CSV table of C-alpha atoms and ligand atoms in Angstrom, one decimal:
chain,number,residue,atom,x,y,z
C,1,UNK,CA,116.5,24.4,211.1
C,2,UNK,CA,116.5,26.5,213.9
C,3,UNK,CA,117.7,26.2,217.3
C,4,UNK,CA,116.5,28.8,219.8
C,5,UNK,CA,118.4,28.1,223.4
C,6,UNK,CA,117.6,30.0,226.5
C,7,UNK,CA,117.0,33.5,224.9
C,8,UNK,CA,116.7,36.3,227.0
C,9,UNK,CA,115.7,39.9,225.3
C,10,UNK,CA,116.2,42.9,227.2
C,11,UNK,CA,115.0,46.0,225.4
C,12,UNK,CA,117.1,48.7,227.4
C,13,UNK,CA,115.4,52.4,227.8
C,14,UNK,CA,117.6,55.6,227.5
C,15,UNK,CA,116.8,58.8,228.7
C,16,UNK,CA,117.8,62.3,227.2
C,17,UNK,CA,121.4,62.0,227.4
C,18,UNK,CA,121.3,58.4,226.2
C,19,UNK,CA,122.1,56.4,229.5
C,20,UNK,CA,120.9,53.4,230.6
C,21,UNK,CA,117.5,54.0,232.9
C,22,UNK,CA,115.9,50.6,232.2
C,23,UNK,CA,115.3,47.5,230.6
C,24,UNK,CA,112.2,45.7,229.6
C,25,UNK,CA,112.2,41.8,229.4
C,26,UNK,CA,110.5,41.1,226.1
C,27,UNK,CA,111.8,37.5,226.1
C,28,UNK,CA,112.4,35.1,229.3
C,29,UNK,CA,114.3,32.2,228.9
C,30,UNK,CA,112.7,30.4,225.6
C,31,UNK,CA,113.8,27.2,224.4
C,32,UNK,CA,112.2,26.2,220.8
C,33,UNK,CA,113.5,23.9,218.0
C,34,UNK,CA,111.9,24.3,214.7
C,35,UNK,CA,113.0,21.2,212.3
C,36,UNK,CA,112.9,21.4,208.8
C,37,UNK,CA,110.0,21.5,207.0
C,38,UNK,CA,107.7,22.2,209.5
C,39,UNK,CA,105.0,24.8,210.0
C,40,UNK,CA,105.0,26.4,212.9
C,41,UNK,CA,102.2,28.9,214.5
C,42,UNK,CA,103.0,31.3,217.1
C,43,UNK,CA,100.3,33.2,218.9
C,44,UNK,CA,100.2,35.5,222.3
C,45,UNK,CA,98.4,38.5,222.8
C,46,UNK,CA,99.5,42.1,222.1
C,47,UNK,CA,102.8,42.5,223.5
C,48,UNK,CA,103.7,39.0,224.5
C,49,UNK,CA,107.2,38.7,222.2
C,50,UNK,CA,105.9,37.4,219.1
C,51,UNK,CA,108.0,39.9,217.1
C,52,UNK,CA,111.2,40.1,219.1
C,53,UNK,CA,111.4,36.4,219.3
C,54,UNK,CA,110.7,36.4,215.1
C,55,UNK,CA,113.5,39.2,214.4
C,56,UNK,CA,115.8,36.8,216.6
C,57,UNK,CA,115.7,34.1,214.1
C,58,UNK,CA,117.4,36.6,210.6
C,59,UNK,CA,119.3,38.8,213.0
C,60,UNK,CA,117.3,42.0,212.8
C,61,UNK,CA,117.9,41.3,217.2
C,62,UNK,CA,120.8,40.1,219.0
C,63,UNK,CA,120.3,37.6,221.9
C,64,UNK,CA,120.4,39.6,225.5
C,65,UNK,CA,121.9,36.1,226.5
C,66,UNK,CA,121.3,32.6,225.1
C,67,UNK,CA,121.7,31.2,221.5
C,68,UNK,CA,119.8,31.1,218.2
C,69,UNK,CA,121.0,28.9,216.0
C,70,UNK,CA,119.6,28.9,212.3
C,71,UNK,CA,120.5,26.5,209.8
C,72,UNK,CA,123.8,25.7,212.0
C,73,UNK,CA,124.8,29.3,212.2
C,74,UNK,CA,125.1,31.4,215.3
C,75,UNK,CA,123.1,34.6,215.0
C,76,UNK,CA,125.5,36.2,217.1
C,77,UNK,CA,128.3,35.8,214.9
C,78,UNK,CA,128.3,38.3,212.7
C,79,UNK,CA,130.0,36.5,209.9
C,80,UNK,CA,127.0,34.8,209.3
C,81,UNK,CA,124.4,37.9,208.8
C,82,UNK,CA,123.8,38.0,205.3
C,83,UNK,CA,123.4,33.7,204.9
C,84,UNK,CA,121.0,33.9,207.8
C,85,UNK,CA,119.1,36.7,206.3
C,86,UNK,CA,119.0,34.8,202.9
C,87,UNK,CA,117.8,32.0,204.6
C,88,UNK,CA,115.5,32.7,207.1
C,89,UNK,CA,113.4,35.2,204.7
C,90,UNK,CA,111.3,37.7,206.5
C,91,UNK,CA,107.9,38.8,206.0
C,92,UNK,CA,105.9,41.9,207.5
C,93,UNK,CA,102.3,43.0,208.3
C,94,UNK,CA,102.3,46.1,206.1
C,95,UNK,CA,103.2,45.0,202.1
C,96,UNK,CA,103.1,48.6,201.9
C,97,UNK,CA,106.4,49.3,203.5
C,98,UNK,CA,107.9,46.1,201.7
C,99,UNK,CA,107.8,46.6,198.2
C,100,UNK,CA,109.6,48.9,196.4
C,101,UNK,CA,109.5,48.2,192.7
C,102,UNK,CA,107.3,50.1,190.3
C,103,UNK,CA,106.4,47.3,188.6
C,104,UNK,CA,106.0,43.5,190.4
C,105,UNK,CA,108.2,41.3,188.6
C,106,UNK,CA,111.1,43.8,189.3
C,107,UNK,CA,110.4,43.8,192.8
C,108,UNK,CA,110.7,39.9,193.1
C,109,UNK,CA,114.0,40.7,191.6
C,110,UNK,CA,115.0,43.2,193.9
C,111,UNK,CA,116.1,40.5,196.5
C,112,UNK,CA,118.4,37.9,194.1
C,113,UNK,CA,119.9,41.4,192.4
C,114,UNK,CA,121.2,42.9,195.6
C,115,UNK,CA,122.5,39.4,196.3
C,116,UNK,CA,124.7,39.1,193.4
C,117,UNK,CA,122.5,36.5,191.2
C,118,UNK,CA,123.5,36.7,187.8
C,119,UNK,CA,120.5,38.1,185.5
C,120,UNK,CA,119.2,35.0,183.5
C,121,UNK,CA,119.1,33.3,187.0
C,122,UNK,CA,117.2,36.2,188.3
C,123,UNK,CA,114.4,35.8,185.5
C,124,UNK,CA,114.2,32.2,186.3
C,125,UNK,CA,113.4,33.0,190.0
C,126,UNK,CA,111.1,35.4,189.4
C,127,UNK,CA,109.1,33.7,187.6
C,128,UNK,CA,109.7,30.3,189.7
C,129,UNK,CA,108.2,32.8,192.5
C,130,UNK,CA,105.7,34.8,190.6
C,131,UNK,CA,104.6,31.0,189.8
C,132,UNK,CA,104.3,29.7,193.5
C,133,UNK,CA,102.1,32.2,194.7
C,134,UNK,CA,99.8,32.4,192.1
C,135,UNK,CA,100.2,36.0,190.9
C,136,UNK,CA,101.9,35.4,187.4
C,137,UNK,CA,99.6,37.4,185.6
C,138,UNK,CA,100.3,40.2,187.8
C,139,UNK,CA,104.2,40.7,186.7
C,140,UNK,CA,103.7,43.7,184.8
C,141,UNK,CA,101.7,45.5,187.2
C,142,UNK,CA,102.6,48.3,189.2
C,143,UNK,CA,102.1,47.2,192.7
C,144,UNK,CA,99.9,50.2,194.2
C,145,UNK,CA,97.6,48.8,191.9
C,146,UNK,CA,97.4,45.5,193.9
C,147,UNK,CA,94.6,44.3,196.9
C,148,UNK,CA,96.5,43.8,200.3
C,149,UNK,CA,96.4,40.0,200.0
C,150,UNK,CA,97.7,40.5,196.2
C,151,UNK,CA,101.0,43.3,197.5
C,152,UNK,CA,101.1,40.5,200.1
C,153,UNK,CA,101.8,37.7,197.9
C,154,UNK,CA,104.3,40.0,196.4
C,155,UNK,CA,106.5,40.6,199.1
C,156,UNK,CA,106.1,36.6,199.7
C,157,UNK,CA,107.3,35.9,196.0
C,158,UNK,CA,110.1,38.5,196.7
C,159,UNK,CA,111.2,36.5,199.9
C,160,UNK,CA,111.1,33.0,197.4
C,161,UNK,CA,113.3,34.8,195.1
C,162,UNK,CA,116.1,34.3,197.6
C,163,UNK,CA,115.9,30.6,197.7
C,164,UNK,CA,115.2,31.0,201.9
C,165,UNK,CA,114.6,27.6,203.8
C,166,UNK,CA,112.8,29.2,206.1
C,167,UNK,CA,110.1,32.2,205.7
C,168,UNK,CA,108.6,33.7,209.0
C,169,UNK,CA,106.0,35.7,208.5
C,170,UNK,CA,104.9,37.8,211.3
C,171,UNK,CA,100.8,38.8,211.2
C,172,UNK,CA,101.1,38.7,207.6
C,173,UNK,CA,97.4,38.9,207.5
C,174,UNK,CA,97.0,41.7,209.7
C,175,UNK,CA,96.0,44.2,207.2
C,176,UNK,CA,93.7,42.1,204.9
C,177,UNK,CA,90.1,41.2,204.4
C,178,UNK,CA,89.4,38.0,204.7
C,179,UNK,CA,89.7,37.1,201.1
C,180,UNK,CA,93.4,38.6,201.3
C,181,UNK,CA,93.6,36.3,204.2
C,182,UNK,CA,93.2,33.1,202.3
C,183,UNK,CA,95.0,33.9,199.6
C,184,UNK,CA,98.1,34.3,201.8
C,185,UNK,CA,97.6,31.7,204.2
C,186,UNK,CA,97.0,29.2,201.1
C,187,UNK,CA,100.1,30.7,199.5
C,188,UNK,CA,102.1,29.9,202.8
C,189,UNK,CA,100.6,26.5,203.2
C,190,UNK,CA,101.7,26.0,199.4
C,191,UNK,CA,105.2,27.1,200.3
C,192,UNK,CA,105.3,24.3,202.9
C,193,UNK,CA,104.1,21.2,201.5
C,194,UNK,CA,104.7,22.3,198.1
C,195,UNK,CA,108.0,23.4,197.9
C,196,UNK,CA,109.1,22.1,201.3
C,197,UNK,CA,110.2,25.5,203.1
C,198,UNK,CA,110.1,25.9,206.9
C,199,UNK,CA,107.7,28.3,208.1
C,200,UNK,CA,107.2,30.1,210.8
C,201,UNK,CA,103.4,31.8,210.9
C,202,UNK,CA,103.0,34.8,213.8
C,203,UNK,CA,99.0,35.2,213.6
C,204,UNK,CA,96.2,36.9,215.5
C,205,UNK,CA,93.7,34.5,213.8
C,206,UNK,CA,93.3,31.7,215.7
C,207,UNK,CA,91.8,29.5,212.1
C,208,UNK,CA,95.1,29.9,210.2
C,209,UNK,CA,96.9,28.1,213.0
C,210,UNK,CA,94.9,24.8,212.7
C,211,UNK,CA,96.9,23.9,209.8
C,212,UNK,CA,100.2,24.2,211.8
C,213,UNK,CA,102.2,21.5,212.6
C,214,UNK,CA,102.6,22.8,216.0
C,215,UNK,CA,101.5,25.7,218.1
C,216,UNK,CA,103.2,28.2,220.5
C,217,UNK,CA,101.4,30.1,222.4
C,218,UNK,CA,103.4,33.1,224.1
C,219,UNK,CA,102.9,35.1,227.6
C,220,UNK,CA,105.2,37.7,229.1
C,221,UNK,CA,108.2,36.7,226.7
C,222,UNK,CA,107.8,33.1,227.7
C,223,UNK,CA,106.5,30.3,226.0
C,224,UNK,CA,103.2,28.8,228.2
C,225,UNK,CA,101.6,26.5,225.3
C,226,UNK,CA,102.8,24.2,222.8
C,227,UNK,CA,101.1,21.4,221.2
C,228,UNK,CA,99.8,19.9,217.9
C,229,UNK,CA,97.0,22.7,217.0
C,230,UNK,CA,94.3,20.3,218.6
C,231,UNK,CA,96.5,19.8,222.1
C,232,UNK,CA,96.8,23.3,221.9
C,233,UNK,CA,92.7,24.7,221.5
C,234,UNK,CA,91.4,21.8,223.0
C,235,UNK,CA,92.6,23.6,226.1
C,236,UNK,CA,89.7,26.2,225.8
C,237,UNK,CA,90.2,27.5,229.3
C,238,UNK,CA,93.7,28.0,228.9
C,239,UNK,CA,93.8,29.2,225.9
C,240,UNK,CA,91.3,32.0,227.6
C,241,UNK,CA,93.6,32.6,230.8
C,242,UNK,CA,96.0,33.7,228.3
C,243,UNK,CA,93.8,36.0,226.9
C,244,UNK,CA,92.9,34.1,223.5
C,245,UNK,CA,90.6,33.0,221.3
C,246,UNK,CA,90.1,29.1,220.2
C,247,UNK,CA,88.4,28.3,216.5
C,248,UNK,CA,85.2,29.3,216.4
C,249,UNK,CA,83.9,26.0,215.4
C,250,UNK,CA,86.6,24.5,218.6
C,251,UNK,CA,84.5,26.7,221.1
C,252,UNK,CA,81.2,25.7,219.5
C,253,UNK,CA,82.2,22.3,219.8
C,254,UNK,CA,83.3,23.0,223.4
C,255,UNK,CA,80.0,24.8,224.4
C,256,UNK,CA,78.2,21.7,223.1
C,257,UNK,CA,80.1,19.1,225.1
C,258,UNK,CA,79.6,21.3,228.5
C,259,UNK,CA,75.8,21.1,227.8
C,260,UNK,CA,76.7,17.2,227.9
C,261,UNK,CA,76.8,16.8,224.1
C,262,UNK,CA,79.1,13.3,223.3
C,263,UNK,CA,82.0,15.2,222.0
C,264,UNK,CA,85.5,14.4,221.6
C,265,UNK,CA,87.7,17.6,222.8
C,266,UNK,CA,89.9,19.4,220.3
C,267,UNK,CA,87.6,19.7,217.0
C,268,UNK,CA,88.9,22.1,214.8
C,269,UNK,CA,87.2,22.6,211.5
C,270,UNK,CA,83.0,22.5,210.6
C,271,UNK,CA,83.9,19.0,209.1
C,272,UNK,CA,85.0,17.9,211.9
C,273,UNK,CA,82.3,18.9,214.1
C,274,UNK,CA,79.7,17.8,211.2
C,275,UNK,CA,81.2,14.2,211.1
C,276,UNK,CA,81.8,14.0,215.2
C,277,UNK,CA,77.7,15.1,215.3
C,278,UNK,CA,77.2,11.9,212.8
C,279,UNK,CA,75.6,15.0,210.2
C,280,UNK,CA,77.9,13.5,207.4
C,281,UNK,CA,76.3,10.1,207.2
C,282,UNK,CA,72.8,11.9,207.2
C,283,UNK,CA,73.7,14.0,204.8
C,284,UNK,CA,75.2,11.0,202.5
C,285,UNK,CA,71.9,9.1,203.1
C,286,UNK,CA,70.0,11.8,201.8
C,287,UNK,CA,72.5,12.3,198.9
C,288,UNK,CA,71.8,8.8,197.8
C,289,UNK,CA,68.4,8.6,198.3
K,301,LIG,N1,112.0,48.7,220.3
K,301,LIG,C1,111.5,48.4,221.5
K,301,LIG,N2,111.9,49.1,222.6
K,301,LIG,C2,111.4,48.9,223.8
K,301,LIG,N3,110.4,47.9,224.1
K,301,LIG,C3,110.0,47.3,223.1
K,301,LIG,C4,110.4,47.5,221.7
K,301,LIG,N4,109.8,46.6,220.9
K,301,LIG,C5,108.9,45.9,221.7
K,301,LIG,N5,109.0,46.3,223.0
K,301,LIG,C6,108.3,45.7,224.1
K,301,LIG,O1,108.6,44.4,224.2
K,301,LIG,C7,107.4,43.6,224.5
K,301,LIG,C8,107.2,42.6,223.3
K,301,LIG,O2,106.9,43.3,222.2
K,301,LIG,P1,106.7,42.5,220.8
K,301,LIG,O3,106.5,43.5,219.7
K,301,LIG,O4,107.7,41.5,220.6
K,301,LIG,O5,105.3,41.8,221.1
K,301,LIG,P2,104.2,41.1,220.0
K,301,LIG,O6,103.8,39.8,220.7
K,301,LIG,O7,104.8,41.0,218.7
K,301,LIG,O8,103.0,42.1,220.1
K,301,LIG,P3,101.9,42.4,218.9
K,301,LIG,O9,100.9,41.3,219.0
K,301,LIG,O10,101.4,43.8,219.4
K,301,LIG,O11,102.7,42.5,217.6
K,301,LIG,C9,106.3,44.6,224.6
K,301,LIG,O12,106.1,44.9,226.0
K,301,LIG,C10,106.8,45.8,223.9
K,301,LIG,O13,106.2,47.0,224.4
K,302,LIG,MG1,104.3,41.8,216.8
């Protein structure tokens, strides 16, 4: 699905006059294939080229050097723009500066209008989207009205409207409490197994990466950890060099097995840890009896 091959970014600074004075290396030399119907986490702390690597993949940013290829289409050739925005769909922290509709339903439709769909079609994919993320009974809403997670699911819906393969959604939980939180992450999850869409989760929250196929974990425009999501946190000390969190049940789990607790490394979720502590079976045994 996508193809990312030696990408440099240079961000170049101007002075007054608008000359050349510098450049800033956002991105150094990243290699990353994402295949079809995967889900994908990236993480890195502030500043570590999360975003510029993201607005690589639907051409909002041109390759300094190197390739990005998505769905067999070079991002540099500018031919291709529009496909590759259609199908690597794009999705932002703020929903505030996404939607523009008054009302939701004509907001989902926003996307498929300005792309030429013809009007029964559009119906059908708004309410195919409004469907998929849950937020049917919302359509005639204005969406000011909306909680964050709510807008969120929105400008998701919006981005399913356009049939993308791909959806990359870049801290799309930022702004949300953690009720907003699941409802977009479980929306996103959805999108993947569901209705078998690529995507490509920027987060902060170290949880909503456990359900990724695979993690990346960015420093200094390069890529410096990738792994299935247990590979990845089960590196604790790592993970903290790189100035990151693991799950807090993972660093629980780790804390335990440093105090010589029989642990395997790696646990991710409170079941996990629950049945690797043998508390399942006790709790079973007490169920029955
Ligand atoms: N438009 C720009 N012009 C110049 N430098 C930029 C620009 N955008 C980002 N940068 C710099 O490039 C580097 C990578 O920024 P980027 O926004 O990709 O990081 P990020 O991992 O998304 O960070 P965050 O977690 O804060 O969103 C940073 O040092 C940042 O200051
Ligand atoms: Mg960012």
């Amino acid at each position: 699905m996508i193809q990312i091959r030696n990408l440099i970014h240079d961000y170049l600074r101007r002075d007054e006059e608008g000359n050349v004075e510098g450049s800033h290396r956002a991105i150094d030399h990243v290699n990353l294939d994402v295949h079809p119907g995967e889900f994908i986490a990236i993480l890195g702390h502030n500043g570590s080229g999360k975003s510029t690597l993201a607005k690589h993949i639907n051409a909002l940013l041109y390759p300094t050097e190197g390739t990005v290829v998505v769905d067999g289409m070079n991002t540099a050739d500018e031919q291709n723009l529009w496909k590759i925005r259609q199908e690597a769909g794009m999705v932002f922290q703020n929903p505030d500066n996404q939607i523009i509709g008054q009302v939701v339903e004509e907001d989902v439709g926003f996307g498929p209008e300005n792309m030429g769909v013809p009007t029964e079609e559009i119906w059908e994919r708004v309410n195919e989207s409004l469907r998929i993320v849950e937020i049917e009974h919302l359509r005639k809403k204005s969406p000011n009205r909306l909680s964050g997670g709510q807008k969120q699911r929105v400008s998701i819906a919006g981005v399913i409207a356009m049939h993308p393969k791909c959806i990359i959604l870049d801290e799309p939980t930022a702004m949300l409490d953690p009720s907003g939180r699941k409802e977009v992450i479980r929306a996103a999850r959805a999108l993947n197994k569901v209705e078998d869409i690529t995507i490509i989760l920027i987060t902060h929250y170290m949880e909503e990466a456990i359900y990724a196929d695979r993690v990346f974990v960015m420093d200094e425009g390069r890529i410096a950890m990738q792994g299935t999501p247990r590979e990845v946190f089960s590196d604790v000390d790592r993970m903290k060099e790189l100035r990151l969190d693991v799950p807090q049940v993972t660093l629980l789990a780790d804390e335990l097995r440093r105090k010589g607790l029989d642990l395997p490394a790696g646990i991710l979720t409170a079941d996990e840890l629950a049945d690797a502590l043998g508390l399942k079976e006790e709790t079973d045994v007490r169920k029955q009896a």
